[in-house]
Amino acid sequence: MSFPTQRSQRLRSTSALRRVFAETRLTPDSLVAPLFVKGGIAERTPIASMPGHFQHTLESVVKEGRELAERGIGAAIVFGVPEAKDPRGKGAYDASGIAQRALSALKDELGDGFVCIADLCMCSYTDHGHCGILDESSSIDNDETIDLYGRIASSQAKAGADVVAPSGMMDGQVAAIRSALDARGHRNTPILAYAAKFASSFYGPFRDAAEGAPQFGDRKTYQADSANADAALRDAALDLEEGADALMVKPALGYLDIVAAVKQRFEVPTVAYNVSGEYSMLMAAAERGWIDERSAALEVLLSIRRAGADLVITYHAKKAAEWLA
Ligand code: PBG
C-alpha cells in the first residue's frame, strides 16, 4: 500500500506550523532550578565548574528565588552547604541549619506561589562525604541513617519545605521519612523520591558546588548501577510502595530509556534531573564555540520532556525561561 500524497514535510514547512504542531512543549513551569546555599560566607561565590552558578548567601538565594519566580519558574530544589562538617552530619537536621534557614527565607519572600523542594541527604554535611553515617567498618549504617533522614525531613518541612526529595539512596528511606513526617504533623508534605539514581560520573561539578565528594571509596554500593534498568525500576516500585508521591530519574540524558519506562509503567509524576556534568559539558563546548548554547540546551530539555518527564531539574532553568519568554 502506498500513500502518494503523504508528505512529512508539509507540517514542517513554516515556523508557525512547527510551533502549532509540536507534540512536546517546553514551558518555564516544567523546569526546576537547583540552588546552593552556603553557611558563613559574606558574598555569593561562583562555582568554577558550573558557569553562571553560585554558592549563595541567604540574601543572594532569596534574590535568585525572586528572579526565578518572576520568570515563571515554578520550583527550586535547595541544597545546603554547611560551614562545618562532622561524622554524623548534624548540620543536616539542625533546626537552624543552613538549608532550613534558606527554606524559611525563601518561603517568607515568595509565599505559596513558589514551590521549595528540599534535597534530603547527608553528603555535604558529613566530614567523610558519604550520604549516611558509617559503622565501625566504615560501611554505611543504613538503618541508623534512615532514622536521621526522618529527622532531616521533619526539620525541613518545619522550616517551610513544600516537598522533600531524599537523594541518599538508602533502603527503606521513603517509608522512614513518610512515618517521621506523619508523626510530626507533616502529613501533607509530599516526597519526591530520587528513585532511579545511578552512580554516575556526571555528578562531579555538583560535588564542587555542594562540597560533598566522598573522601574515600565511591557511591556504587548505594546508588544504582548504570548497566541495570530492571533493578532501577524495582527500586522505583519499592519507593512507590513506601509512599513516594513522585519519582525522579537521575541523570537524565544517558537515562532517557529509564525516564520513559518510569513514566509509562507507574503513571505518576516523573521528574528527571539533568545533572551538573550534563550542564558543564554543554557549557564547555559552547564556550569553545563548538555548539550553540541556546539551541543545544533547549534541545536537551525538550528531549527529556519528550521521553516522558513532567518536570526537569536543570541548571539551564533561568536562561531557558528567558529564552522561552
Ligand atoms: C546528593 C546529591 C548529588 C546530586 C544531587 N544530590 C550528588 C551525588 O550523589 O554524588 C547530583 C546533582 C548533580 O550532579 O547536579 N546525594
Tab-separated table of C-alpha atoms and ligand atoms in Angstrom:
chain	number	residue	atom	x	y	z
A	1	MET	CA	0.000	0.000	0.000
A	2	SER	CA	1.313	3.401	-0.802
A	3	PHE	CA	0.252	6.894	0.215
A	4	PRO	CA	1.282	9.018	-2.734
A	5	THR	CA	0.011	12.225	-1.209
A	6	GLN	CA	1.577	11.791	2.226
A	7	ARG	CA	4.481	14.189	2.785
A	8	SER	CA	6.093	14.581	6.209
A	9	GLN	CA	7.490	17.946	5.304
A	10	ARG	CA	4.122	19.672	4.916
A	11	LEU	CA	3.660	20.207	8.632
A	12	ARG	CA	7.225	21.451	8.991
A	13	SER	CA	7.333	23.998	6.257
A	14	THR	CA	6.996	27.163	8.364
A	15	SER	CA	7.963	28.014	11.910
A	16	ALA	CA	4.310	28.811	12.668
A	17	LEU	CA	3.243	25.315	11.558
A	18	ARG	CA	6.077	23.697	13.526
A	19	ARG	CA	5.044	25.606	16.601
A	20	VAL	CA	1.388	24.663	16.381
A	21	PHE	CA	2.043	21.001	15.615
A	22	ALA	CA	4.726	20.499	18.265
A	23	GLU	CA	3.935	17.356	20.251
A	24	THR	CA	6.052	18.331	23.230
A	25	ARG	CA	6.072	21.742	24.831
A	26	LEU	CA	8.631	23.400	26.989
A	27	THR	CA	7.366	25.937	29.483
A	28	PRO	CA	9.071	27.596	32.457
A	29	ASP	CA	6.681	25.818	34.809
A	30	SER	CA	8.063	22.448	33.727
A	31	LEU	CA	11.558	23.457	34.899
A	32	VAL	CA	13.038	23.288	38.397
A	33	ALA	CA	16.128	25.328	39.311
A	34	PRO	CA	18.773	23.933	41.699
A	35	LEU	CA	20.038	26.421	44.315
A	36	PHE	CA	23.105	26.049	46.552
A	37	VAL	CA	23.256	27.989	49.812
A	38	LYS	CA	26.394	28.077	51.896
A	39	GLY	CA	26.697	28.982	55.572
A	40	GLY	CA	29.255	31.505	56.795
A	41	ILE	CA	30.111	33.317	53.569
A	42	ALA	CA	29.768	37.056	53.131
A	43	GLU	CA	29.219	37.067	49.395
A	44	ARG	CA	27.968	34.583	46.835
A	45	THR	CA	30.821	32.539	45.338
A	46	PRO	CA	30.914	31.438	41.695
A	47	ILE	CA	31.182	27.673	41.123
A	48	ALA	CA	34.102	27.313	38.740
A	49	SER	CA	32.928	24.098	37.080
A	50	MET	CA	29.379	25.399	36.600
A	51	PRO	CA	29.450	28.730	34.753
A	52	GLY	CA	26.597	31.009	35.811
A	53	HIS	CA	26.015	29.214	39.136
A	54	PHE	CA	26.915	30.231	42.659
A	55	GLN	CA	27.128	29.101	46.212
A	56	HIS	CA	24.615	31.613	47.540
A	57	THR	CA	24.376	33.509	50.779
A	58	LEU	CA	20.979	33.647	52.491
A	59	GLU	CA	20.479	37.065	50.965
A	60	SER	CA	21.501	36.206	47.453
A	61	VAL	CA	19.471	32.980	47.395
A	62	VAL	CA	16.304	34.909	48.154
A	63	LYS	CA	17.113	37.359	45.373
A	64	GLU	CA	17.722	34.477	42.975
A	65	GLY	CA	14.462	32.800	44.048
A	66	ARG	CA	12.601	36.018	43.341
A	67	GLU	CA	14.142	36.237	39.849
A	68	LEU	CA	13.211	32.633	39.094
A	69	ALA	CA	9.622	33.190	40.188
A	70	GLU	CA	9.422	36.375	38.096
A	71	ARG	CA	10.493	34.390	35.046
A	72	GLY	CA	7.695	31.874	35.547
A	73	ILE	CA	9.761	29.038	37.043
A	74	GLY	CA	7.520	27.143	39.449
A	75	ALA	CA	10.019	25.485	41.777
A	76	ALA	CA	13.568	25.335	43.081
A	77	ILE	CA	15.433	22.492	44.761
A	78	VAL	CA	17.562	23.715	47.634
A	79	PHE	CA	20.932	22.251	48.669
A	80	GLY	CA	22.579	23.371	51.899
A	81	VAL	CA	26.358	23.585	52.230
A	82	PRO	CA	27.231	23.907	55.933
A	83	GLU	CA	30.108	25.873	57.360
A	84	ALA	CA	31.337	22.860	59.339
A	85	LYS	CA	31.051	19.108	58.861
A	86	ASP	CA	31.199	16.170	61.290
A	87	PRO	CA	30.983	12.370	61.077
A	88	ARG	CA	27.242	12.305	61.815
A	89	GLY	CA	26.200	15.206	59.568
A	90	LYS	CA	24.479	17.077	62.388
A	91	GLY	CA	24.008	20.236	60.332
A	92	ALA	CA	21.550	18.374	58.139
A	93	TYR	CA	18.873	18.160	60.857
A	94	ASP	CA	19.724	21.295	62.812
A	95	ALA	CA	16.626	23.499	63.059
A	96	SER	CA	18.854	26.496	62.334
A	97	GLY	CA	20.980	24.705	59.727
A	98	ILE	CA	21.777	26.476	56.501
A	99	ALA	CA	19.196	24.609	54.388
A	100	GLN	CA	16.463	25.177	56.975
A	101	ARG	CA	17.273	28.895	57.128
A	102	ALA	CA	17.304	29.161	53.351
A	103	LEU	CA	13.975	27.341	53.041
A	104	SER	CA	12.273	29.634	55.510
A	105	ALA	CA	13.811	32.759	53.952
A	106	LEU	CA	12.610	31.649	50.503
A	107	LYS	CA	9.126	30.884	51.793
A	108	ASP	CA	8.946	34.225	53.591
A	109	GLU	CA	9.880	36.039	50.399
A	110	LEU	CA	7.943	34.013	47.841
A	111	GLY	CA	4.988	32.643	49.787
A	112	ASP	CA	2.803	29.849	48.499
A	113	GLY	CA	3.115	30.754	44.836
A	114	PHE	CA	6.523	29.098	44.520
A	115	VAL	CA	7.445	25.507	45.407
A	116	CYS	CA	10.548	24.920	47.511
A	117	ILE	CA	11.873	21.384	47.274
A	118	ALA	CA	14.440	20.357	49.888
A	119	ASP	CA	17.124	17.932	48.767
A	120	LEU	CA	17.449	15.464	51.618
A	121	CYS	CA	20.879	13.907	52.014
A	122	MET	CA	23.904	13.990	54.295
A	123	CYS	CA	26.851	14.022	51.890
A	124	SER	CA	27.558	17.738	52.193
A	125	TYR	CA	27.203	17.570	55.997
A	126	THR	CA	29.406	14.560	56.812
A	127	ASP	CA	33.167	15.018	57.011
A	128	HIS	CA	33.688	11.746	55.095
A	129	GLY	CA	31.335	12.864	52.323
A	130	HIS	CA	29.132	9.775	52.271
A	131	CYS	CA	25.361	10.057	52.117
A	132	GLY	CA	24.831	8.430	55.510
A	133	ILE	CA	26.630	7.626	58.717
A	134	LEU	CA	29.268	4.935	58.923
A	135	ASP	CA	29.648	1.885	61.161
A	136	GLU	CA	32.958	0.662	62.705
A	137	SER	CA	33.996	-0.927	59.411
A	138	SER	CA	33.378	2.334	57.505
A	139	SER	CA	30.344	0.904	55.703
A	140	ILE	CA	27.113	2.849	55.657
A	141	ASP	CA	24.804	2.016	58.535
A	142	ASN	CA	21.583	2.000	56.503
A	143	ASP	CA	19.090	1.760	59.343
A	144	GLU	CA	20.625	4.389	61.561
A	145	THR	CA	20.919	6.651	58.528
A	146	ILE	CA	17.234	6.436	57.616
A	147	ASP	CA	16.267	7.336	61.197
A	148	LEU	CA	18.298	10.510	60.756
A	149	TYR	CA	16.703	11.093	57.332
A	150	GLY	CA	13.361	11.177	59.181
A	151	ARG	CA	14.712	13.912	61.431
A	152	ILE	CA	16.081	15.869	58.462
A	153	ALA	CA	12.714	15.630	56.676
A	154	SER	CA	10.766	16.937	59.668
A	155	SER	CA	13.148	19.833	60.189
A	156	GLN	CA	12.942	20.762	56.503
A	157	ALA	CA	9.145	20.570	56.467
A	158	LYS	CA	9.014	22.649	59.635
A	159	ALA	CA	11.279	25.253	58.029
A	160	GLY	CA	8.843	25.559	55.124
A	161	ALA	CA	9.849	22.958	52.510
A	162	ASP	CA	6.865	22.194	50.283
A	163	VAL	CA	8.375	18.891	49.135
A	164	VAL	CA	11.244	16.764	50.443
A	165	ALA	CA	13.449	14.894	47.978
A	166	PRO	CA	15.563	12.130	49.501
A	167	SER	CA	18.669	11.552	47.367
A	168	GLY	CA	20.794	9.342	49.601
A	169	MET	CA	19.581	6.033	48.109
A	170	MET	CA	19.309	4.156	51.406
A	171	ASP	CA	16.970	1.163	51.537
A	172	GLY	CA	13.675	1.995	53.217
A	173	GLN	CA	14.338	5.745	53.203
A	174	VAL	CA	10.953	6.723	51.800
A	175	ALA	CA	8.990	4.716	54.388
A	176	ALA	CA	11.135	6.077	57.228
A	177	ILE	CA	10.673	9.650	56.029
A	178	ARG	CA	6.927	9.209	55.484
A	179	SER	CA	6.399	7.939	59.005
A	180	ALA	CA	8.592	10.658	60.543
A	181	LEU	CA	6.720	13.366	58.637
A	182	ASP	CA	3.316	11.922	59.579
A	183	ALA	CA	4.302	11.604	63.238
A	184	ARG	CA	5.356	15.244	63.391
A	185	GLY	CA	2.324	16.816	61.792
A	186	HIS	CA	3.523	16.994	58.175
A	187	ARG	CA	1.036	14.581	56.596
A	188	ASN	CA	0.636	16.832	53.590
A	189	THR	CA	4.310	17.191	52.744
A	190	PRO	CA	4.949	15.162	49.571
A	191	ILE	CA	8.029	13.010	48.974
A	192	LEU	CA	9.763	13.270	45.613
A	193	ALA	CA	11.929	10.148	45.669
A	194	TYR	CA	15.229	10.029	43.821
A	195	ALA	CA	14.046	6.551	42.821
A	196	ALA	CA	16.365	5.693	39.966
A	197	LYS	CA	19.572	7.486	40.831
A	198	PHE	CA	22.593	5.990	39.156
A	199	ALA	CA	26.192	6.001	40.370
A	200	SER	CA	27.299	8.436	37.684
A	201	SER	CA	30.443	10.213	36.540
A	202	PHE	CA	28.300	13.236	35.759
A	203	TYR	CA	27.962	14.478	39.351
A	204	GLY	CA	31.489	15.886	39.534
A	205	PRO	CA	30.714	19.617	39.239
A	206	PHE	CA	27.857	19.264	41.756
A	207	ARG	CA	30.291	17.848	44.269
A	208	ASP	CA	32.315	21.068	43.933
A	209	ALA	CA	29.154	23.095	44.410
A	210	ALA	CA	27.885	21.115	47.406
A	211	GLU	CA	31.367	20.258	48.725
A	212	GLY	CA	30.144	16.698	49.136
A	213	ALA	CA	32.616	14.437	47.337
A	214	PRO	CA	33.256	11.144	49.165
A	215	GLN	CA	36.622	11.311	50.918
A	216	PHE	CA	37.205	7.600	50.308
A	217	GLY	CA	35.575	4.993	48.083
A	218	ASP	CA	32.573	5.794	45.911
A	219	ARG	CA	28.779	5.575	45.993
A	220	LYS	CA	28.451	2.367	43.989
A	221	THR	CA	27.197	0.344	46.949
A	222	TYR	CA	24.118	2.532	47.368
A	223	GLN	CA	23.471	4.208	44.039
A	224	ALA	CA	22.104	2.240	41.063
A	225	ASP	CA	24.321	0.515	38.502
A	226	SER	CA	24.314	2.122	35.043
A	227	ALA	CA	24.035	-1.309	33.464
A	228	ASN	CA	20.715	-2.081	35.111
A	229	ALA	CA	17.268	-0.942	34.024
A	230	ASP	CA	15.214	-3.688	35.718
A	231	ALA	CA	16.886	-3.092	39.067
A	232	ALA	CA	16.242	0.654	38.794
A	233	LEU	CA	12.558	0.035	38.039
A	234	ARG	CA	12.317	-2.336	41.009
A	235	ASP	CA	13.747	0.415	43.217
A	236	ALA	CA	11.180	2.840	41.830
A	237	ALA	CA	8.335	0.373	42.529
A	238	LEU	CA	9.544	-0.036	46.116
A	239	ASP	CA	9.661	3.745	46.595
A	240	LEU	CA	6.042	3.990	45.471
A	241	GLU	CA	5.003	1.213	47.837
A	242	GLU	CA	6.783	3.042	50.634
A	243	GLY	CA	4.780	6.179	49.928
A	244	ALA	CA	6.623	8.249	47.314
A	245	ASP	CA	4.363	10.825	45.667
A	246	ALA	CA	6.575	11.453	42.642
A	247	LEU	CA	9.602	9.681	41.171
A	248	MET	CA	12.894	11.051	39.949
A	249	VAL	CA	15.353	9.650	37.426
A	250	LYS	CA	18.915	10.923	37.523
A	251	PRO	CA	20.988	11.675	35.468
A	252	ALA	CA	18.662	12.409	32.556
A	253	LEU	CA	20.470	12.305	29.232
A	254	GLY	CA	22.115	8.904	29.381
A	255	TYR	CA	18.990	7.509	31.039
A	256	LEU	CA	16.105	8.589	28.821
A	257	ASP	CA	15.099	4.932	28.499
A	258	ILE	CA	14.577	4.869	32.266
A	259	VAL	CA	12.629	8.157	32.191
A	260	ALA	CA	10.307	6.709	29.534
A	261	ALA	CA	9.908	3.398	31.366
A	262	VAL	CA	9.172	5.030	34.726
A	263	LYS	CA	6.554	7.334	33.216
A	264	GLN	CA	4.852	4.559	31.243
A	265	ARG	CA	4.962	1.922	33.940
A	266	PHE	CA	3.959	3.861	37.032
A	267	GLU	CA	1.835	6.717	35.689
A	268	VAL	CA	2.933	9.043	38.484
A	269	PRO	CA	4.565	12.473	38.223
A	270	THR	CA	8.009	11.829	36.816
A	271	VAL	CA	10.919	14.188	37.305
A	272	ALA	CA	14.261	13.963	35.514
A	273	TYR	CA	17.432	15.576	36.851
A	274	ASN	CA	19.579	16.994	34.067
A	275	VAL	CA	22.668	16.896	36.276
A	276	SER	CA	25.690	19.108	36.781
A	277	GLY	CA	28.049	17.218	34.463
A	278	GLU	CA	25.480	17.323	31.679
A	279	TYR	CA	25.253	21.092	32.112
A	280	SER	CA	29.001	21.672	32.374
A	281	MET	CA	29.739	19.523	29.342
A	282	LEU	CA	27.339	21.603	27.253
A	283	MET	CA	28.707	24.868	28.658
A	284	ALA	CA	32.311	23.852	27.976
A	285	ALA	CA	31.518	23.077	24.349
A	286	ALA	CA	29.525	26.292	23.991
A	287	GLU	CA	32.375	28.366	25.460
A	288	ARG	CA	34.669	26.933	22.802
A	289	GLY	CA	32.172	27.757	20.092
A	290	TRP	CA	31.687	24.072	19.307
A	291	ILE	CA	27.942	24.135	19.853
A	292	ASP	CA	25.331	26.832	20.254
A	293	GLU	CA	24.323	27.030	23.927
A	294	ARG	CA	20.762	28.162	23.428
A	295	SER	CA	19.661	25.704	20.772
A	296	ALA	CA	21.561	22.809	22.366
A	297	ALA	CA	20.145	23.469	25.834
A	298	LEU	CA	16.572	23.782	24.573
A	299	GLU	CA	17.007	20.590	22.541
A	300	VAL	CA	18.253	18.734	25.613
A	301	LEU	CA	15.322	19.940	27.726
A	302	LEU	CA	12.804	19.098	25.026
A	303	SER	CA	14.285	15.589	24.653
A	304	ILE	CA	13.909	14.944	28.358
A	305	ARG	CA	10.294	16.123	28.287
A	306	ARG	CA	9.622	14.042	25.157
A	307	ALA	CA	10.948	10.935	26.912
A	308	GLY	CA	8.202	11.418	29.490
A	309	ALA	CA	9.456	13.736	32.224
A	310	ASP	CA	6.749	16.006	33.569
A	311	LEU	CA	9.357	18.172	35.261
A	312	VAL	CA	13.030	18.720	34.515
A	313	ILE	CA	15.509	19.831	37.150
A	314	THR	CA	18.042	21.831	35.181
A	315	TYR	CA	20.858	24.327	35.641
A	316	HIS	CA	19.518	25.962	32.494
A	317	ALA	CA	16.163	26.758	34.129
A	318	LYS	CA	16.591	30.505	34.429
A	319	LYS	CA	18.108	31.051	30.993
A	320	ALA	CA	15.609	28.710	29.351
A	321	ALA	CA	12.741	30.659	30.916
A	322	GLU	CA	14.214	33.833	29.409
A	323	TRP	CA	14.633	32.208	26.007
A	324	LEU	CA	11.083	30.866	26.080
A	325	ALA	CA	9.508	34.180	27.101
B	1	PBG	C1	23.496	14.128	46.908
B	1	PBG	C2	23.236	14.565	45.518
B	1	PBG	C3	24.071	14.511	44.393
B	1	PBG	C4	23.386	15.148	43.353
B	1	PBG	C5	22.152	15.524	43.853
B	1	PBG	N1	22.058	15.144	45.174
B	1	PBG	C6	25.471	14.053	44.254
B	1	PBG	C7	25.835	12.650	44.467
B	1	PBG	O1	25.006	11.760	44.637
B	1	PBG	O2	27.034	12.435	44.497
B	1	PBG	C8	23.925	15.385	41.973
B	1	PBG	C9	23.309	16.505	41.224
B	1	PBG	C10	24.092	16.999	40.068
B	1	PBG	O3	25.131	16.446	39.657
B	1	PBG	O4	23.674	18.023	39.508
B	1	PBG	N2	23.395	12.815	47.203
